[in-house]
Tab-separated table of C-alpha atoms in Angstrom:
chain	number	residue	atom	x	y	z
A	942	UNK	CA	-10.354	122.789	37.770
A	943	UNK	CA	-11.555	118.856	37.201
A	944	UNK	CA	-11.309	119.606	33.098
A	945	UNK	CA	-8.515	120.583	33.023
A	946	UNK	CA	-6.545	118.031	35.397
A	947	UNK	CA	-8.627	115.299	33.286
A	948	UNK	CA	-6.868	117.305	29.581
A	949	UNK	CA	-3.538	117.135	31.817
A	950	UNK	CA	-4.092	113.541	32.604
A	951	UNK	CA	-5.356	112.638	29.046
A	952	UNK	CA	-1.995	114.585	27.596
A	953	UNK	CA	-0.260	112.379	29.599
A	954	UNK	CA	-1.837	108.886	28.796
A	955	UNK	CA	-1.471	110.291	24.739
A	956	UNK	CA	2.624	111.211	25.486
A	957	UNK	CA	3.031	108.038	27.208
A	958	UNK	CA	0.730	105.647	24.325
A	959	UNK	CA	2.756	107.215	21.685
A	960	UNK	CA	5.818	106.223	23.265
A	961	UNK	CA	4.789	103.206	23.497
A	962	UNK	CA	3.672	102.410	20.626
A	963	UNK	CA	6.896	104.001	18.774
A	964	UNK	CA	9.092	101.617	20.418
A	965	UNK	CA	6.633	98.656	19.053
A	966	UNK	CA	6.761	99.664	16.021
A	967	UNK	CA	10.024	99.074	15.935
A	968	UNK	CA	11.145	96.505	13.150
A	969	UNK	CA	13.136	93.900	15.241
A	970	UNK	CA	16.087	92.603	12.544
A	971	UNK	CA	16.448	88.445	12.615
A	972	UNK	CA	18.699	86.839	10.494
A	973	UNK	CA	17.812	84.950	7.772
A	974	UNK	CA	17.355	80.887	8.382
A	975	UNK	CA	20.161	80.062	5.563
A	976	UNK	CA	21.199	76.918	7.721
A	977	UNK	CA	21.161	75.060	10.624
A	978	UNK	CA	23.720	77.154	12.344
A	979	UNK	CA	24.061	80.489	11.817
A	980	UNK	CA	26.848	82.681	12.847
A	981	UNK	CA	26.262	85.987	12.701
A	982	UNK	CA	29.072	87.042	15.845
A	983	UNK	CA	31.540	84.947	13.587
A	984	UNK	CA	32.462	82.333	16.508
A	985	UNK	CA	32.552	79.307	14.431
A	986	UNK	CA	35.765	78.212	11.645
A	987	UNK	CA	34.240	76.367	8.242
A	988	UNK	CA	34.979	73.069	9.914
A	989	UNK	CA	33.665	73.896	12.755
A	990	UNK	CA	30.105	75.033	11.349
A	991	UNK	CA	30.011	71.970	9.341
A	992	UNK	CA	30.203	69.272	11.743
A	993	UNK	CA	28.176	71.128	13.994
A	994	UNK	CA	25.791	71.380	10.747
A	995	UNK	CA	25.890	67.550	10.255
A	996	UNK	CA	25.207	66.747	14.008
A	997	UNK	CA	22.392	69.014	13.808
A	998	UNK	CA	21.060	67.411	10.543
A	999	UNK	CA	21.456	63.604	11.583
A	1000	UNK	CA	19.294	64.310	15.089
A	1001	UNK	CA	16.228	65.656	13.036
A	1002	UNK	CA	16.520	63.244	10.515
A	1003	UNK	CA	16.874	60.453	13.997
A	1004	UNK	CA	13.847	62.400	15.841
A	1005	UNK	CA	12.480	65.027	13.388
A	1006	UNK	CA	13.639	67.632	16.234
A	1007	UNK	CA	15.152	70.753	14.953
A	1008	UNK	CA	17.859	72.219	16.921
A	1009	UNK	CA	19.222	75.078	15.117
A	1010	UNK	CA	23.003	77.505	16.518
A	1011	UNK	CA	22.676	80.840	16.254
A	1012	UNK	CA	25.079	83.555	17.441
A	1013	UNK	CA	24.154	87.299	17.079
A	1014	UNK	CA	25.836	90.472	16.875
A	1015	UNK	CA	23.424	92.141	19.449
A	1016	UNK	CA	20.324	91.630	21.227
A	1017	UNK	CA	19.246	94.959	19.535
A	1018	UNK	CA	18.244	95.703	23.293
A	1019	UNK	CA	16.092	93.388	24.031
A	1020	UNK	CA	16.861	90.479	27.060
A	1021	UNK	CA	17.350	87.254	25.483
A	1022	UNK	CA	14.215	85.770	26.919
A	1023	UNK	CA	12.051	87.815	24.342
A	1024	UNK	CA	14.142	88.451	21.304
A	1025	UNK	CA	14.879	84.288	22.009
A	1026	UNK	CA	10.928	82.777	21.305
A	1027	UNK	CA	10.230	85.509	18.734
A	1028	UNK	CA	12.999	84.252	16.921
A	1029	UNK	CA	11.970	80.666	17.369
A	1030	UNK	CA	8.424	81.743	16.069
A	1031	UNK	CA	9.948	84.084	13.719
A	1032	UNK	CA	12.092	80.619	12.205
A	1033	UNK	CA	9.308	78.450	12.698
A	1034	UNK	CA	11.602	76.272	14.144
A	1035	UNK	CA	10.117	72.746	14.634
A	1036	UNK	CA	7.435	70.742	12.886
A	1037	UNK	CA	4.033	72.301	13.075
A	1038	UNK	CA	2.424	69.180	14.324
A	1039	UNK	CA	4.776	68.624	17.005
A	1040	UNK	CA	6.657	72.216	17.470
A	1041	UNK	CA	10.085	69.993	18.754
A	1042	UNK	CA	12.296	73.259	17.923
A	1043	UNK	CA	15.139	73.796	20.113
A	1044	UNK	CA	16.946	77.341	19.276
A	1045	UNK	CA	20.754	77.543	21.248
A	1046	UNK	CA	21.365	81.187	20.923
A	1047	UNK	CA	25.069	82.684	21.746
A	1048	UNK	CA	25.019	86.544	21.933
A	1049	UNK	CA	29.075	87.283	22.683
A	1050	UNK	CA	28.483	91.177	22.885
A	1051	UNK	CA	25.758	90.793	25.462
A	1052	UNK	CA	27.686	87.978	27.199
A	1053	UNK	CA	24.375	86.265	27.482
A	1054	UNK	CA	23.124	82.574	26.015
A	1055	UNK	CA	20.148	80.868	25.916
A	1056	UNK	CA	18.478	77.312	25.092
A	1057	UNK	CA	15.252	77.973	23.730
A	1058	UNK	CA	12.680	75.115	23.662
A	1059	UNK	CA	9.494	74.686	21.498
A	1060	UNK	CA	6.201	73.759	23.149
A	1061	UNK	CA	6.358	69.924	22.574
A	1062	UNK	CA	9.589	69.593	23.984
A	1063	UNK	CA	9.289	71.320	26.837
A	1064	UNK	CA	8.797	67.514	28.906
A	1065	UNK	CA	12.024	66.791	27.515
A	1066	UNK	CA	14.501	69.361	27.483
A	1067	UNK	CA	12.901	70.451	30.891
A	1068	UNK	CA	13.407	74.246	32.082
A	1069	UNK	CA	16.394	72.072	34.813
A	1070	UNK	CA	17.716	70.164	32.276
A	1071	UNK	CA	18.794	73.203	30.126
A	1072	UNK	CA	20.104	75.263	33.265
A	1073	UNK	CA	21.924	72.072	33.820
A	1074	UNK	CA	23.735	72.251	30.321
A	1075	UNK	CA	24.226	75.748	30.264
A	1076	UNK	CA	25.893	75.776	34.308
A	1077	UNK	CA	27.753	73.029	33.535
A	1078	UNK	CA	28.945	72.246	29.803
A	1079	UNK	CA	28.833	75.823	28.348
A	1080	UNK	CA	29.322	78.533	30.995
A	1081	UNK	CA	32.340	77.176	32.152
A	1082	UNK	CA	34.163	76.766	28.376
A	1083	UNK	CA	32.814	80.141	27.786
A	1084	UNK	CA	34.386	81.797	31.193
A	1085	UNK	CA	37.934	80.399	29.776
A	1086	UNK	CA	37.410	82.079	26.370
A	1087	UNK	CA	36.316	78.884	24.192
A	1088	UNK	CA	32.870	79.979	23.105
A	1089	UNK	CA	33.086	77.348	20.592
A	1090	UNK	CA	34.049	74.639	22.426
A	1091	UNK	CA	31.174	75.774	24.610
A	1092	UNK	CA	28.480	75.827	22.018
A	1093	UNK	CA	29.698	72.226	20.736
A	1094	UNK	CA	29.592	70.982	24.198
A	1095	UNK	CA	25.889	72.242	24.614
A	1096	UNK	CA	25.063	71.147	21.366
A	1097	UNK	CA	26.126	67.499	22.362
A	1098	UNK	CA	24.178	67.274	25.479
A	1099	UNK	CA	21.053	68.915	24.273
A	1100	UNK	CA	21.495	66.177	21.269
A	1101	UNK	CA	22.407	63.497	24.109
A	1102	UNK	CA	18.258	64.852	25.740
A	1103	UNK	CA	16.917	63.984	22.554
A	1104	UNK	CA	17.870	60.682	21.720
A	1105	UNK	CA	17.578	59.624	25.422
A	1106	UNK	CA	20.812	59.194	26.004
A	1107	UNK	CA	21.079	61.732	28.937
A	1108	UNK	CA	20.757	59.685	32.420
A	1109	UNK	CA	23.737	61.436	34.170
A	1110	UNK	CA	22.086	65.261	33.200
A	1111	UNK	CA	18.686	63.628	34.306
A	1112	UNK	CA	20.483	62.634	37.440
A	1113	UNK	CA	22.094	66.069	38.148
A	1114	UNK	CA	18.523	67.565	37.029
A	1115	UNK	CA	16.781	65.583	39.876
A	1116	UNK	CA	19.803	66.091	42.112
A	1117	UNK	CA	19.334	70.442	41.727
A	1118	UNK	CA	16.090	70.534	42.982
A	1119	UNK	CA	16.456	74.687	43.225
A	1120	UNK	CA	16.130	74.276	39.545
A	1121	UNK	CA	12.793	72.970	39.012
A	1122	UNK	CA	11.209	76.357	38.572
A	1123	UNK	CA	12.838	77.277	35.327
A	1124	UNK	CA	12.916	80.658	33.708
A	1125	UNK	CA	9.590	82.731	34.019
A	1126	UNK	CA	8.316	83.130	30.485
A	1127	UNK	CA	9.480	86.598	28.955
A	1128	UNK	CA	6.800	89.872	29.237
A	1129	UNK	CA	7.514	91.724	26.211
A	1130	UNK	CA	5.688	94.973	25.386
A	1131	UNK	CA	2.426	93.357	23.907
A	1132	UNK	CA	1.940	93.165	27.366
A	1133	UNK	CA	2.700	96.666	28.439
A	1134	UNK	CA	1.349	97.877	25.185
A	1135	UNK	CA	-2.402	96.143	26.373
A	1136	UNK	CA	-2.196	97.147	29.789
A	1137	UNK	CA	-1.923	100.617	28.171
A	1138	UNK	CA	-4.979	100.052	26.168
A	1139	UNK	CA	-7.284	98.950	29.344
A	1140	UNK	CA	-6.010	102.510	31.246
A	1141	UNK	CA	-6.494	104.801	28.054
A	1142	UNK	CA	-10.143	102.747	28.013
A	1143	UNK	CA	-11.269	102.729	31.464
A	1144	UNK	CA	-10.024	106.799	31.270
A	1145	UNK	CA	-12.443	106.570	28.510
A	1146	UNK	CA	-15.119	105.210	30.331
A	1147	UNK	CA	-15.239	107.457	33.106
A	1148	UNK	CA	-14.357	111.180	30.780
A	1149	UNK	CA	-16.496	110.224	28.451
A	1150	UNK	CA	-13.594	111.340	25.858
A	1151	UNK	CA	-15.574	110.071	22.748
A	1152	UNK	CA	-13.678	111.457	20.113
A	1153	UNK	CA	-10.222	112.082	21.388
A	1154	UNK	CA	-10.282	108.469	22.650
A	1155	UNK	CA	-11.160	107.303	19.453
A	1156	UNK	CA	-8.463	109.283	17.709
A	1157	UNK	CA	-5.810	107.664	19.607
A	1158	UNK	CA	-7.124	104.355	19.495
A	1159	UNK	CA	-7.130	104.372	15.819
A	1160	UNK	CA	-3.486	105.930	15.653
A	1161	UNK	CA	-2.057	103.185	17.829
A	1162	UNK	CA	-3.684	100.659	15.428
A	1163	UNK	CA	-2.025	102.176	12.730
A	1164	UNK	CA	1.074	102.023	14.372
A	1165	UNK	CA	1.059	98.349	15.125
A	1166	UNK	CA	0.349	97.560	11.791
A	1167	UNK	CA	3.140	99.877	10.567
A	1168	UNK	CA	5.270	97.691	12.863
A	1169	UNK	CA	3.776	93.901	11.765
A	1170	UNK	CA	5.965	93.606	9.075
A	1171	UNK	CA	8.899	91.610	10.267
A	1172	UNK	CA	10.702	89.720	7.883
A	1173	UNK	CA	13.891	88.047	6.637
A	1174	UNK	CA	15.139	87.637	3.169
A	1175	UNK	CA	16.935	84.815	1.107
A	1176	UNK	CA	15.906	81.888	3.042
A	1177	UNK	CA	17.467	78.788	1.781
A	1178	UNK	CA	16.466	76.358	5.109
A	1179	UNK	CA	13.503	76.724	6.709
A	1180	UNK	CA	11.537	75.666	9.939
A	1181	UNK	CA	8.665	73.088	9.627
A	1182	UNK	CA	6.045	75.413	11.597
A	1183	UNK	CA	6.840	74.928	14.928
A	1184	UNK	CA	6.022	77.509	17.542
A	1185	UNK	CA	7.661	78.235	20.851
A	1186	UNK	CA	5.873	79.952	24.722
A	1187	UNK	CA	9.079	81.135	26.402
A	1188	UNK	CA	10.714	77.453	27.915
A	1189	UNK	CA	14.268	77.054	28.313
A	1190	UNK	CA	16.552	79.130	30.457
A	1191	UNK	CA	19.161	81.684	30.006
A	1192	UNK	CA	22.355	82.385	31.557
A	1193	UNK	CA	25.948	84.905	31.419
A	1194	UNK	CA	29.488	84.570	32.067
């Protein structure tokens, strides 16, 4: 009776690991970094994307800060929270030194956008401040149907952060104190994935499932190494190494 509710249990973990570790494998598709804006939802005209581009080129060459536009066909399922810092780390957005990458990500089919922030500038372009922007500058041009009047008004105020030339959004940051929590960093499914891994080995521990256990420990390796490999083509601009932990905040209209 106990061996075979621990096989039914153990079929269980296996169905549940393997599901798991399907959906990680996964390749998640980014763009490629051909630019400083990219437009993949088609939101922009050619003048538009090239004085947005030349904006975005004079602040890093002003701070070495690399703010990059990015609007996406879909979210490929994920929220925007996690596909947003893997695609700043993806990029490399930012200078490895200082990882000062800003990512302002538009996804029109998802009605969702985002200002991701890198690690260094997270004292800067504070979790408030970029609820602030998004509420205020690019929510409400994006509820009357001008996404890109939206996206040039958020670029201008995150630029405005960055040069220190923001004392009215640091006013209205101060002013909304509900704000100062920010977004809660995104749990993607490394998380769920390792959680998975303690169960199958505390199960382990206490079966004694030598074998088995090792059989689908080595099969989920080989799954998330089937899955590693995510990777753009025919980059023409690239990041300077920066990294990014999940700052920044989202929001929808």
């Amino acid at each position: 009776m106990v061996a075979a509710m621990q096989r039914r249990v153990l079929l269980a973990a296996i169905a549940w690991l393997c599901l798991v570790c399907t959906g990680w494998a996964q390749p998640l598709s980014f763009p490629s970094l051909t630019g400083r804006v990219i437009d993949e939802a088609g939101l922009f005209t050619a003048p538009d994307r090239a004085a947005l581009s030349d904006t975005l080129a004079v602040l890093e060459a002003k701070t070495t800060d690399q703010l990059v536009v990015v609007t996406l066909k879909s979210l490929q399922g994920l929220e925007i929270e996690d596909y947003g810092y893997q695609l700043g780390r993806h990029w490399k957005i930012g200078q490895k030194d200082k990882n000062n990458g800003v990512l302002l990500i538009v996804a029109p089919g998802e009605r969702r956008v985002r200002i991701e922030v890198g690690y260094g500038l997270e004292g800067t372009l504070t979790d408030a401040l970029t609820k602030v922007i998004i509420e205020n500058s690019i929510l409400p041009r994006f509820k009357a149907g001008d996404l890109a009047g939206g996206v040039k008004a958020g670029v201008n105020d995150i630029v405005r952060v960055l040069t220190g030339d923001a004392a009215d959004l640091q006013s209205r940051d101060s002013a909304s104190g509900t704000l100062r929590s920010g977004d809660a960093a995104p749990v993607g499914p490394a998380i769920i994935l390792a959680l998975g891994v303690i169960g199958l080995l505390m199960f382990c521990a206490v079966t004694r499932g030598g074998v088995v256990c090792r059989r689908i420990l080595q099969f989920m390796l080989l799954m998330l190494l089937s899955g590693s490999g995510r990777s753009s083509r025919g980059k023409s601009w690239s990041g300077g190494g920066g990294s990014f932990g999940g700052g920044g905040s989202s929001g929808r209209w």
